[in-house]
mmCIF file of C-alpha atoms in Angstrom:
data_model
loop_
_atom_site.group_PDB
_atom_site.id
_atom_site.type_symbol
_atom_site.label_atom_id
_atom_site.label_comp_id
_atom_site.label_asym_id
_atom_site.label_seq_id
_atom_site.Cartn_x
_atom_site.Cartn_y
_atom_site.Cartn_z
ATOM 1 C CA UNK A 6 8.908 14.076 11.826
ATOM 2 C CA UNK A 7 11.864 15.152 10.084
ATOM 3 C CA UNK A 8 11.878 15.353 5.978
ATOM 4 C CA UNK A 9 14.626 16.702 3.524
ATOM 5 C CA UNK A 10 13.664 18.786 0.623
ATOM 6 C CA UNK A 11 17.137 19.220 -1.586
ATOM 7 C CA UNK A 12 19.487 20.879 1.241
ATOM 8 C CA UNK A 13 16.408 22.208 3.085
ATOM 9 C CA UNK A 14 15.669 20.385 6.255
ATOM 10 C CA UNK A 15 11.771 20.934 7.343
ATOM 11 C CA UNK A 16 11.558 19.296 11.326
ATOM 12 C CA UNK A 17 7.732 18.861 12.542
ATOM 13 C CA UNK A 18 8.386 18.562 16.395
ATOM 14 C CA UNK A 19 6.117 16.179 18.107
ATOM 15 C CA UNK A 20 4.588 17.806 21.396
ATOM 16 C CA UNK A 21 2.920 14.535 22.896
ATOM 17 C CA UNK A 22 3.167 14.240 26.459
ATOM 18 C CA UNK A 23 6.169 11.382 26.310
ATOM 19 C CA UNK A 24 5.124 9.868 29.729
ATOM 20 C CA UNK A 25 1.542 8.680 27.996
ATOM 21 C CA UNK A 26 3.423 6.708 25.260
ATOM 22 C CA UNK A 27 5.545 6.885 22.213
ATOM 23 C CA UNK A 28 3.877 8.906 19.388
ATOM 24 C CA UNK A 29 3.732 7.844 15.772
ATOM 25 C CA UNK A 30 6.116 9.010 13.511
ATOM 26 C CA UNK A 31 7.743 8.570 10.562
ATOM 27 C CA UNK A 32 10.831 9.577 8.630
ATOM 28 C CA UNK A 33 10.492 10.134 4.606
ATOM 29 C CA UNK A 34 13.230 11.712 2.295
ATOM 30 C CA UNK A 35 11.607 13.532 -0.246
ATOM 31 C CA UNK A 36 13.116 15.573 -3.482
ATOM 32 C CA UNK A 37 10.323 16.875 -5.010
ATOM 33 C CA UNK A 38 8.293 20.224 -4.202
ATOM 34 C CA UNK A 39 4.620 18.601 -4.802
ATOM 35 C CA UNK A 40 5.721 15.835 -2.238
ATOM 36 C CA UNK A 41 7.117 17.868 0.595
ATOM 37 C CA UNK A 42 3.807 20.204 0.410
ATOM 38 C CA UNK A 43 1.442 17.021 0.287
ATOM 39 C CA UNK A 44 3.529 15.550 3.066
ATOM 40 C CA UNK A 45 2.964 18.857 5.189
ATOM 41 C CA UNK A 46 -0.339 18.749 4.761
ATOM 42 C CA UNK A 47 -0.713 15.533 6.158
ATOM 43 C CA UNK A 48 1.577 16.090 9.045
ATOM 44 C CA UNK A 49 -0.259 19.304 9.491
ATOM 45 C CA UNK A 50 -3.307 17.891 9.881
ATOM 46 C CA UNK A 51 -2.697 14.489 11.591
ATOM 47 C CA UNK A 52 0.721 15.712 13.935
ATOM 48 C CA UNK A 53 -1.951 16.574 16.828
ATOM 49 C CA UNK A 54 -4.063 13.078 16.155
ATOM 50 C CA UNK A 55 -0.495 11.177 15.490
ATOM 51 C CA UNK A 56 0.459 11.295 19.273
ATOM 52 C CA UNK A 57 -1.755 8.860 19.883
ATOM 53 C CA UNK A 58 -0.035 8.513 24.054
ATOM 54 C CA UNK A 59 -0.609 4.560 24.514
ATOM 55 C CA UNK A 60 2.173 2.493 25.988
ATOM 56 C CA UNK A 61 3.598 -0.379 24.077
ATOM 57 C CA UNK A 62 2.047 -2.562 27.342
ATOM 58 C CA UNK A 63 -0.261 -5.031 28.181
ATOM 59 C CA UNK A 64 -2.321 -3.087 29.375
ATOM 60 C CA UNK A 65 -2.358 -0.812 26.221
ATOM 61 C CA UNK A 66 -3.357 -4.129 24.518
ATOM 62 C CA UNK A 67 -6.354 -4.692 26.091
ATOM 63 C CA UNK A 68 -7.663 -1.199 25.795
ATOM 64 C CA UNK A 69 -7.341 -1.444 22.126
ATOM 65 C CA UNK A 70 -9.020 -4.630 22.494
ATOM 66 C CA UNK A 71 -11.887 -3.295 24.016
ATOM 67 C CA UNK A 72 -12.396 -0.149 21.881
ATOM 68 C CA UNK A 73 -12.228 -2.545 19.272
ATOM 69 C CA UNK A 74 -15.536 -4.913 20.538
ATOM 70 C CA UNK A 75 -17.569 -1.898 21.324
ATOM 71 C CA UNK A 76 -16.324 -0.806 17.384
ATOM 72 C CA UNK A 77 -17.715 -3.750 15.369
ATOM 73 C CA UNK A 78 -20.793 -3.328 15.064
ATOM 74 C CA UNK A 79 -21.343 -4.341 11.521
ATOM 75 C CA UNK A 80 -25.508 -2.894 11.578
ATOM 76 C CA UNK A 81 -24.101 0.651 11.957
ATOM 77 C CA UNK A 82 -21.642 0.505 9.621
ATOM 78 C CA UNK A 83 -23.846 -1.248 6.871
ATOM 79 C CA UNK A 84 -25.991 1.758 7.574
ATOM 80 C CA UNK A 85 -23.056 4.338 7.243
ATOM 81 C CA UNK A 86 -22.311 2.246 4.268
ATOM 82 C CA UNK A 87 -25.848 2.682 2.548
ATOM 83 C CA UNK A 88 -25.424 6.877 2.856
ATOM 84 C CA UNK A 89 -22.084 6.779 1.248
ATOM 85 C CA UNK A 90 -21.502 8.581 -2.123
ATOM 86 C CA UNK A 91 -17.478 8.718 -2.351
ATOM 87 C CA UNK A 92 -15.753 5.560 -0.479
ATOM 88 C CA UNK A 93 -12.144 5.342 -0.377
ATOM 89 C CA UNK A 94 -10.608 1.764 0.199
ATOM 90 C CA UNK A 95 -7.051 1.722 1.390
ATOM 91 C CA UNK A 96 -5.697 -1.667 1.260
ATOM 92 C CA UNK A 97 -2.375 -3.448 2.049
ATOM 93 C CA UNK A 98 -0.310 -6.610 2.486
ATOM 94 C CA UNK A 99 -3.179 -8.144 4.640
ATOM 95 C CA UNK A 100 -5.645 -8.283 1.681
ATOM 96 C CA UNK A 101 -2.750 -9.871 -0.624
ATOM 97 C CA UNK A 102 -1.808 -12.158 1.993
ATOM 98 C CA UNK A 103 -4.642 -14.448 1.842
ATOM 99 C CA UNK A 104 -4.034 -15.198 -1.857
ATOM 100 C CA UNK A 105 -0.706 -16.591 -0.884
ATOM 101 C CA UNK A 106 1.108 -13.283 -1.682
ATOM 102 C CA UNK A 107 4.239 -12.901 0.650
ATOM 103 C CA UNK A 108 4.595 -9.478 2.383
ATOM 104 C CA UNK A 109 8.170 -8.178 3.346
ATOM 105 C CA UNK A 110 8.259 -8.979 7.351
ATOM 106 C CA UNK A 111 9.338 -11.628 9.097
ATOM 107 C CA UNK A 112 10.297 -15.355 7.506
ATOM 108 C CA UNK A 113 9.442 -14.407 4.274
ATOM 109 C CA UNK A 114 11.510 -11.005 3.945
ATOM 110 C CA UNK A 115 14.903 -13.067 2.472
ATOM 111 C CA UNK A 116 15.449 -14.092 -0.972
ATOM 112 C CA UNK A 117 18.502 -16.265 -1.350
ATOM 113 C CA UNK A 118 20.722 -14.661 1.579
ATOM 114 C CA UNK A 119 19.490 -11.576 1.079
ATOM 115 C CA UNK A 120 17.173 -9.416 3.355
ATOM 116 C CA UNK A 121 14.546 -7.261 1.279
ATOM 117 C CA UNK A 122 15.123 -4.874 2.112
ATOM 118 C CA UNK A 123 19.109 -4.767 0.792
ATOM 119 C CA UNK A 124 17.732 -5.997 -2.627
ATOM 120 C CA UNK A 125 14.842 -3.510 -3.520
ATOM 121 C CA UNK A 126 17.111 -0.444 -3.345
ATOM 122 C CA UNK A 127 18.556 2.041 -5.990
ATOM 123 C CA UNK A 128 21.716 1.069 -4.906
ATOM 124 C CA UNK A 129 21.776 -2.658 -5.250
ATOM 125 C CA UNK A 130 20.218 -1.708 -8.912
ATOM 126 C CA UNK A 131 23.076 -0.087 -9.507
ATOM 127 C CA UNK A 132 25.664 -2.159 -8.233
ATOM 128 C CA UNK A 133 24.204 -5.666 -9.440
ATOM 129 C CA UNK A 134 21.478 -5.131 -11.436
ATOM 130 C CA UNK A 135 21.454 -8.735 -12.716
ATOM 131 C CA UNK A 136 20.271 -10.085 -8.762
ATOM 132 C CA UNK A 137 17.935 -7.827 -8.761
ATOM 133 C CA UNK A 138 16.256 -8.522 -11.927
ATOM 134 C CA UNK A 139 16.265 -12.307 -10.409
ATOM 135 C CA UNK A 140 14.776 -11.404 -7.259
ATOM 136 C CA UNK A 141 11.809 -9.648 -9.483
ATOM 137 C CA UNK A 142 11.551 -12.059 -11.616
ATOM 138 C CA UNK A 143 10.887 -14.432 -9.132
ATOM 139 C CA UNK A 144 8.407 -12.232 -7.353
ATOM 140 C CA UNK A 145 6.345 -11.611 -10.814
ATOM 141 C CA UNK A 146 6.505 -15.314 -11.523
ATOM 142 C CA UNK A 147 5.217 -15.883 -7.617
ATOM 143 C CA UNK A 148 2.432 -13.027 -8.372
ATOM 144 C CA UNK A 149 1.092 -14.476 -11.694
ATOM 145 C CA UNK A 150 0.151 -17.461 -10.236
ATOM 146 C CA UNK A 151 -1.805 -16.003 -7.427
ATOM 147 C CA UNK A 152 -5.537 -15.043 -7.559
ATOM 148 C CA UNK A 153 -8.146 -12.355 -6.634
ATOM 149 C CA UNK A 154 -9.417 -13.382 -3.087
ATOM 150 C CA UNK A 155 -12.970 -12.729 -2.048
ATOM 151 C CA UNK A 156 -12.162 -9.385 -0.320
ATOM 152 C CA UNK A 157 -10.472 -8.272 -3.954
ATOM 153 C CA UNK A 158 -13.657 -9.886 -5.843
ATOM 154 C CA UNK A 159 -16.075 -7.779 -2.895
ATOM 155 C CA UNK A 160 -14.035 -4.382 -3.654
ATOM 156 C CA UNK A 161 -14.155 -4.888 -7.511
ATOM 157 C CA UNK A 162 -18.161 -5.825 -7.158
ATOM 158 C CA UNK A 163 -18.693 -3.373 -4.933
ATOM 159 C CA UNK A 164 -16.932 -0.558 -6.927
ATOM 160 C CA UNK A 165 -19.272 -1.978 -10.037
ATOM 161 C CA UNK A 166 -22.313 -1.505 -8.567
ATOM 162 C CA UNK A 167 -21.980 1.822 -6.655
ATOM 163 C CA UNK A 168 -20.884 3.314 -10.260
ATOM 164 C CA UNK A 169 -24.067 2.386 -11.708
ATOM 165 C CA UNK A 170 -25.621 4.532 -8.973
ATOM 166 C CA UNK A 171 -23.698 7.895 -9.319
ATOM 167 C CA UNK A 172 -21.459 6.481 -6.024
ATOM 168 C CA UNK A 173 -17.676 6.248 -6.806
ATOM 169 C CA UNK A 174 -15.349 3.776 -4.811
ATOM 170 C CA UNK A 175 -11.797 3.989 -5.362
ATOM 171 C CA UNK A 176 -8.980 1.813 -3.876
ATOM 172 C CA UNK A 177 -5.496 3.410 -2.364
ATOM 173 C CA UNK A 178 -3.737 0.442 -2.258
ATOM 174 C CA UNK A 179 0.117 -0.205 -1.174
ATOM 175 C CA UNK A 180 -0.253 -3.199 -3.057
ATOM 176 C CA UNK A 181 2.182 -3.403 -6.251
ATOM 177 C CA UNK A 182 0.462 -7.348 -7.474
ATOM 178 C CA UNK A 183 -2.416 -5.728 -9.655
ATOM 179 C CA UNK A 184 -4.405 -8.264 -7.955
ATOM 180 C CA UNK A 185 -6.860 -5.464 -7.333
ATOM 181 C CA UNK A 186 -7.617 -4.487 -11.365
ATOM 182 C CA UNK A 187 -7.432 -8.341 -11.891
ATOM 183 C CA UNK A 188 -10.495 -8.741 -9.771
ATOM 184 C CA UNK A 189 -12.128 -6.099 -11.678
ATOM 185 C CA UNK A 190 -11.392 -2.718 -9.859
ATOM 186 C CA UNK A 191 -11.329 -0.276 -12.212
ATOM 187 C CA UNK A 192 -9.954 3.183 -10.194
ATOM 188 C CA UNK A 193 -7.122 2.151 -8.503
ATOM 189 C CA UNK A 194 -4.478 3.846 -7.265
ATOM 190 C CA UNK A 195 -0.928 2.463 -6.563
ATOM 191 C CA UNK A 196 0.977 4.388 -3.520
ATOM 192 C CA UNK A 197 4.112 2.181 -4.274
ATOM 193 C CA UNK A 198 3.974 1.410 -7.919
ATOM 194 C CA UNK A 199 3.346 -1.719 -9.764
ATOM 195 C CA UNK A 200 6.007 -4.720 -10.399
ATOM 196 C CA UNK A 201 4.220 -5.782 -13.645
ATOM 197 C CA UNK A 202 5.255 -2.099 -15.353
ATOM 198 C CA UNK A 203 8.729 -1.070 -15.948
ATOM 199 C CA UNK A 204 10.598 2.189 -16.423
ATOM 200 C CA UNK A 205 13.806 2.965 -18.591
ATOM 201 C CA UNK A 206 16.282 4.474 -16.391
ATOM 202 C CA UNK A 207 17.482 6.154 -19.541
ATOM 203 C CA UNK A 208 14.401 8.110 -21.094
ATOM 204 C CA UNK A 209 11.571 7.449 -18.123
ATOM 205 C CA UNK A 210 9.493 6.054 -20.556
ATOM 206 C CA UNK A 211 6.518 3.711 -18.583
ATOM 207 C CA UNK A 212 5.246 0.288 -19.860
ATOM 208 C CA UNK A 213 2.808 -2.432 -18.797
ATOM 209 C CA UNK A 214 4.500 -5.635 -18.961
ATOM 210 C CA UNK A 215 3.030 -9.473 -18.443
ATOM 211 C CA UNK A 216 5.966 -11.146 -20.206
ATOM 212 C CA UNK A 217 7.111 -13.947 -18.473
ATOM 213 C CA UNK A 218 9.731 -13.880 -18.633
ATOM 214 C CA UNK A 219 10.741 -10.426 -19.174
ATOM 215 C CA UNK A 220 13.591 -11.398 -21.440
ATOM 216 C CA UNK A 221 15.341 -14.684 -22.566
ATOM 217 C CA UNK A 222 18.086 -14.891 -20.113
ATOM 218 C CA UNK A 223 15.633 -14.475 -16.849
ATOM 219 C CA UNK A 224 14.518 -17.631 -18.273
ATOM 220 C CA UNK A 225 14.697 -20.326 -15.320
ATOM 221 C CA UNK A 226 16.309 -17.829 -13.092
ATOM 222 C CA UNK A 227 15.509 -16.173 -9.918
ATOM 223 C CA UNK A 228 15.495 -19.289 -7.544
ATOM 224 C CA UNK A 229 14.716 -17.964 -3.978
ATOM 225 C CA UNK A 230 16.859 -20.876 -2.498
ATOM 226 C CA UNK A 231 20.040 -19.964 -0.065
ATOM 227 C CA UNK A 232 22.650 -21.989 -1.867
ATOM 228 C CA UNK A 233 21.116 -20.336 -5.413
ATOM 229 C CA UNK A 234 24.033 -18.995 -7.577
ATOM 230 C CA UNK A 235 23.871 -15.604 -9.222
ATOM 231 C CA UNK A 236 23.303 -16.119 -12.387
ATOM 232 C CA UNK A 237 25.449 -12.891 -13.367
ATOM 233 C CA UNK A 238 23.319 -12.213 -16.481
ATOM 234 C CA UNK A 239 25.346 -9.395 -18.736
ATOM 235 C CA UNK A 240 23.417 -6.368 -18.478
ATOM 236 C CA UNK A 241 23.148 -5.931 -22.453
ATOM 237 C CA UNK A 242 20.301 -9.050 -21.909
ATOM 238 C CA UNK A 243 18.663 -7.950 -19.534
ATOM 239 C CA UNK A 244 15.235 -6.000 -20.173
ATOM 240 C CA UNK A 245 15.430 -3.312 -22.486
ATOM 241 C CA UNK A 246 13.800 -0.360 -23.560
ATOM 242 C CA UNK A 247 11.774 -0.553 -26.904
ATOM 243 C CA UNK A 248 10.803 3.061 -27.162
ATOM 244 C CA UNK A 249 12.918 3.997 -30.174
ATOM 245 C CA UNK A 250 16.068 3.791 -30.102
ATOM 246 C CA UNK A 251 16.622 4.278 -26.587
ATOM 247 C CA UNK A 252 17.279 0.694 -25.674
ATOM 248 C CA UNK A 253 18.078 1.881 -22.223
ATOM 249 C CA UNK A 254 18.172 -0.985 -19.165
ATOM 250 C CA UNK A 255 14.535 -1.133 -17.694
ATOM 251 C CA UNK A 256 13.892 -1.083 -13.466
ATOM 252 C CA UNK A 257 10.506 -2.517 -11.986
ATOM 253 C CA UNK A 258 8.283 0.198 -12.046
ATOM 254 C CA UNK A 259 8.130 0.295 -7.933
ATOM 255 C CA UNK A 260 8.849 2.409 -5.006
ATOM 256 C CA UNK A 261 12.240 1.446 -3.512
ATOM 257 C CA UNK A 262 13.551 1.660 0.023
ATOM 258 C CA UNK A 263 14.508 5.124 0.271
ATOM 259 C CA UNK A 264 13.139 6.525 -2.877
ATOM 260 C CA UNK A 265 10.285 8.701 -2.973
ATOM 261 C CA UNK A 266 6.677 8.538 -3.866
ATOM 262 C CA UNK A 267 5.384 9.535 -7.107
ATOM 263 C CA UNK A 268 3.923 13.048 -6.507
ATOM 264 C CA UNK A 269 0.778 13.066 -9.114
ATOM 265 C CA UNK A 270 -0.122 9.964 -7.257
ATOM 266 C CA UNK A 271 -0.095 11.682 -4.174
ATOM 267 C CA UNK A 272 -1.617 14.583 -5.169
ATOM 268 C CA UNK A 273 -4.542 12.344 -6.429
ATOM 269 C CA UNK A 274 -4.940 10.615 -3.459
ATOM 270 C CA UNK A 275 -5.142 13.897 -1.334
ATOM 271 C CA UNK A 276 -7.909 14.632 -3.485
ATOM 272 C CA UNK A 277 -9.634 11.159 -2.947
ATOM 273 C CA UNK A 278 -9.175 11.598 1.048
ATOM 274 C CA UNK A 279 -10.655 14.952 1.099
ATOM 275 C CA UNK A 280 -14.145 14.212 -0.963
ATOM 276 C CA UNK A 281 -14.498 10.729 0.654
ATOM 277 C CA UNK A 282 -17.511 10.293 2.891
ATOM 278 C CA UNK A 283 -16.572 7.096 4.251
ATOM 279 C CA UNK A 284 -13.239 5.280 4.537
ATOM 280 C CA UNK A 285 -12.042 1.733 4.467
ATOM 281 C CA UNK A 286 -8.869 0.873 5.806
ATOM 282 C CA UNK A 287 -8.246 -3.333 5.047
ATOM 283 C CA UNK A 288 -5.548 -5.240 5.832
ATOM 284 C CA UNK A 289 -3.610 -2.639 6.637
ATOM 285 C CA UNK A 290 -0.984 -2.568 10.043
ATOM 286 C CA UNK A 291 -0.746 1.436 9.830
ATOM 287 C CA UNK A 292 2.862 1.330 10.506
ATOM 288 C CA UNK A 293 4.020 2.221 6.767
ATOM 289 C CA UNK A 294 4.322 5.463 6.066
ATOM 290 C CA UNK A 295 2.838 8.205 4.559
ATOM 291 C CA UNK A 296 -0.251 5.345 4.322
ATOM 292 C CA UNK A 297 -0.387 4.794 7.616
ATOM 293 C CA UNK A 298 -1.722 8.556 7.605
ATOM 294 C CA UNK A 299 -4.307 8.309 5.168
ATOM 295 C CA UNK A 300 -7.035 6.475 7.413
ATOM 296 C CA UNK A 301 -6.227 9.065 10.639
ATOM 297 C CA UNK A 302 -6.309 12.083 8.371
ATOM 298 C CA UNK A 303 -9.425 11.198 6.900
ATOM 299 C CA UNK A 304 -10.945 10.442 11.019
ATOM 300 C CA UNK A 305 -9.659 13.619 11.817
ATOM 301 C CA UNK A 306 -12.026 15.551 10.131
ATOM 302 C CA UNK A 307 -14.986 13.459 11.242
ATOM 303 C CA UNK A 308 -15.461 11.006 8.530
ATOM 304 C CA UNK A 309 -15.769 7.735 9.389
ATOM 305 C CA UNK A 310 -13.236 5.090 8.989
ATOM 306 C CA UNK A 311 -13.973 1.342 9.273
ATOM 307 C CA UNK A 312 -10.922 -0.649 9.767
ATOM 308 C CA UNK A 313 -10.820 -4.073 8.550
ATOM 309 C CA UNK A 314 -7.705 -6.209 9.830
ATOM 310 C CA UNK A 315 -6.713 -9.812 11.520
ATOM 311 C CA UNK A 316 -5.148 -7.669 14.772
ATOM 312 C CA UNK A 317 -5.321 -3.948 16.062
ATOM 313 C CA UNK A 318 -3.511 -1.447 15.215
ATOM 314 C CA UNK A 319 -1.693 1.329 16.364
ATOM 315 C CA UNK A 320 -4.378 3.399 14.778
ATOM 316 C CA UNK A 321 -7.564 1.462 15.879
ATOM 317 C CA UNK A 322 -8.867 3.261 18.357
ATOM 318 C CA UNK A 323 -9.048 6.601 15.818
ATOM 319 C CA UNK A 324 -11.425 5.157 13.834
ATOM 320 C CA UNK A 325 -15.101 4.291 14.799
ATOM 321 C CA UNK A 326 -15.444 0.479 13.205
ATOM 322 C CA UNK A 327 -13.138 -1.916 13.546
ATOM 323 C CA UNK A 328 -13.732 -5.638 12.329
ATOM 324 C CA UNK A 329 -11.106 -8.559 12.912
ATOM 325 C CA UNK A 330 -10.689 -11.143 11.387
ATOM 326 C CA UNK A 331 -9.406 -12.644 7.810
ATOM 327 C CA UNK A 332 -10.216 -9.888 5.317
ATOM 328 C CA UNK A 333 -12.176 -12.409 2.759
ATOM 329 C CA UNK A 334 -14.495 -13.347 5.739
ATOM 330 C CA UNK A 335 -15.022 -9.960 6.857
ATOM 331 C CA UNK A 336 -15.630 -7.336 4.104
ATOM 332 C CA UNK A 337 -17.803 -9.573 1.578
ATOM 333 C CA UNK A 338 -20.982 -8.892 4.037
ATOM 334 C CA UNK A 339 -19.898 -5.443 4.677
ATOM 335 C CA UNK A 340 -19.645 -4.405 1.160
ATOM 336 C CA UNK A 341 -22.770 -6.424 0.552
ATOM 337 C CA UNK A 342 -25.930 -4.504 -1.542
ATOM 338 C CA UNK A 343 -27.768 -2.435 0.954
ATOM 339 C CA UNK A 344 -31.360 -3.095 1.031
ATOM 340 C CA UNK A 345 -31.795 0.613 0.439
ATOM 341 C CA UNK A 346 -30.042 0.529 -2.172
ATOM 342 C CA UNK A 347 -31.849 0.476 -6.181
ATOM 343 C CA UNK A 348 -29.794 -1.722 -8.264
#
């Protein structure tokens, strides 16, 4: 795992055995000093777990498989569940996904022509801000009119009802649709930042934002269609900050491809991961780093993790539940009032 730190390059060498597999690994560039030290600490702790040594092979596939059934057994975890006192929830594109909420793979990851990827960048901010706007505004448009699912309504309940008995739940979620706090969750954490705030590239200043649209001339824009013209909106229209004066041109307050991760989020989610007593990882692939971490570090020190996806995982057999299947089917029973439990 190689990250940059200014012009200080800090290389974590992997020492799996290579003929057992391909380890997991990631690649982050980071700038700031709280990020590198929270990043060491996770590689620190998780570089020896990381190598997890299983080929990419059928017969990898059915292992998994198989540590999988003997892991989902949902009367040992309800009873795990029912000792709890801190529970962190890491969630991802899975849970969003079954309110209709489009993740960045596959089909799905083009708007217009575009890949994704090539539009949610600092670069293509700064070279066409106006298309990018577009492609946002069509996303925040797409995400108002989606709704809390049952595993969002289960957290949120959940979460509710713990409080009121001196338990705390809190959700890590790589989620930026706010579909989470929407369901009721009330101590959330967002790992890549949230598309219905904005931040003025001029003064930093931070805003919650519901408009829709944003401004005037988004109005009707951001069709998602191939043969979709730019609309090549002047950048004096588009949004603009309000704090003041300043009346800088606002961003989507998100993490972009190669930008890094707020650091006081990080730090508070390092916190989170080290007083949690039991951990829920939900529709989550573990392939996105540093997230894919969080669930692993948190097994590594003996706590246990219950993972909660449609498929495996590349970090399934770390943890000691795993239940498959459709996250709104699955975690509604799990999450479920114990019968030890005094509401």
């Amino acid at each position: 795992l190689s990250t940059k730190r200014e012009s200080e390059t800090v290389n974590i060498t992997c020492r799996c055995d290579s003929r057992q597999g391909s380890c997991l690994s990631a690649h982050l560039s980071l700038s700031s000093e709280p990020v590198t030290m929270i990043l060491r600490q996770f590689t620190a702790r998780m570089a020896p777990q990381a190598c997890v040594g299983v080929r990419n092979s059928l017969a990898a596939q059915r292992l998994l498989v198989e540590v999988a059934r003997h892991n989902s057994d949902m009367a040992k975890f309800r009873e795990v569940f029912s000792k709890a006192k801190h529970i962190a929830i890491i969630t991802g594109s899975g849970v969003s996904a079954e309110s209709g909420v489009p993740s960045f793979r596959g089909a799905k990851s083009y708007w217009r022509k575009w890949q994704v990827q090539d539009l949610a960048t600092p670069e293509a901010f700064s070279r066409c801000p106006s298309r990018v706007w577009e492609f946002y505004h069509h996303r925040r448009e797409l995400m108002l009119a989606k709704k809390p699912n049952a595993a969002h309504l289960a957290i949120a309940e959940c979460e509710a009802r713990l409080t009121r008995q001196g338990r705390s739940v809190v959700v890590i979620t790589q989620n930026i649709d706010e579909l989470h706090q929407r369901a009721g969750s009330k101590h959330v954490l967002e790992v890549h930042g949230n598309i219905f705030k904005t931040r003025c590239i001029s003064c930093g200043d931070v805003k919650v934002n519901h408009h829709n649209p944003i401004c005037a001339a988004l109005e009707g824009k951001g069709s998602p269609e191939p043969d979709a013209i730019d609309a090549n909106i002047p950048v004096e229209k588009l949004p603009r900050c309000e704090d003041g004066d300043c009346n800088g041109l606002l961003r989507p307050s998100v993490v972009w491809f190669g930008e890094t991760l707020d650091s006081d989020v990080l730090t508070k989610v390092e916190k989170e991961l080290d007083i949690c007593d039991l951990c829920l990882v939900v529709g989550n692939s573990s392939i996105v780093y540093p997230a894919a971490m969080f669930g692993p570090q948190v097994a590594s020190r003996g706590v246990p993790v219950a993972e909660f996806n449609m498929t495996t995982t590349p970090a399934t057999s770390r943890f000691t539940f795993h239940f498959q299947g459709p996250c709104g089917t699955t975690l509604p029973p799990a999450l479920a009032p114990h019968e030890t439990e005094v509401i």
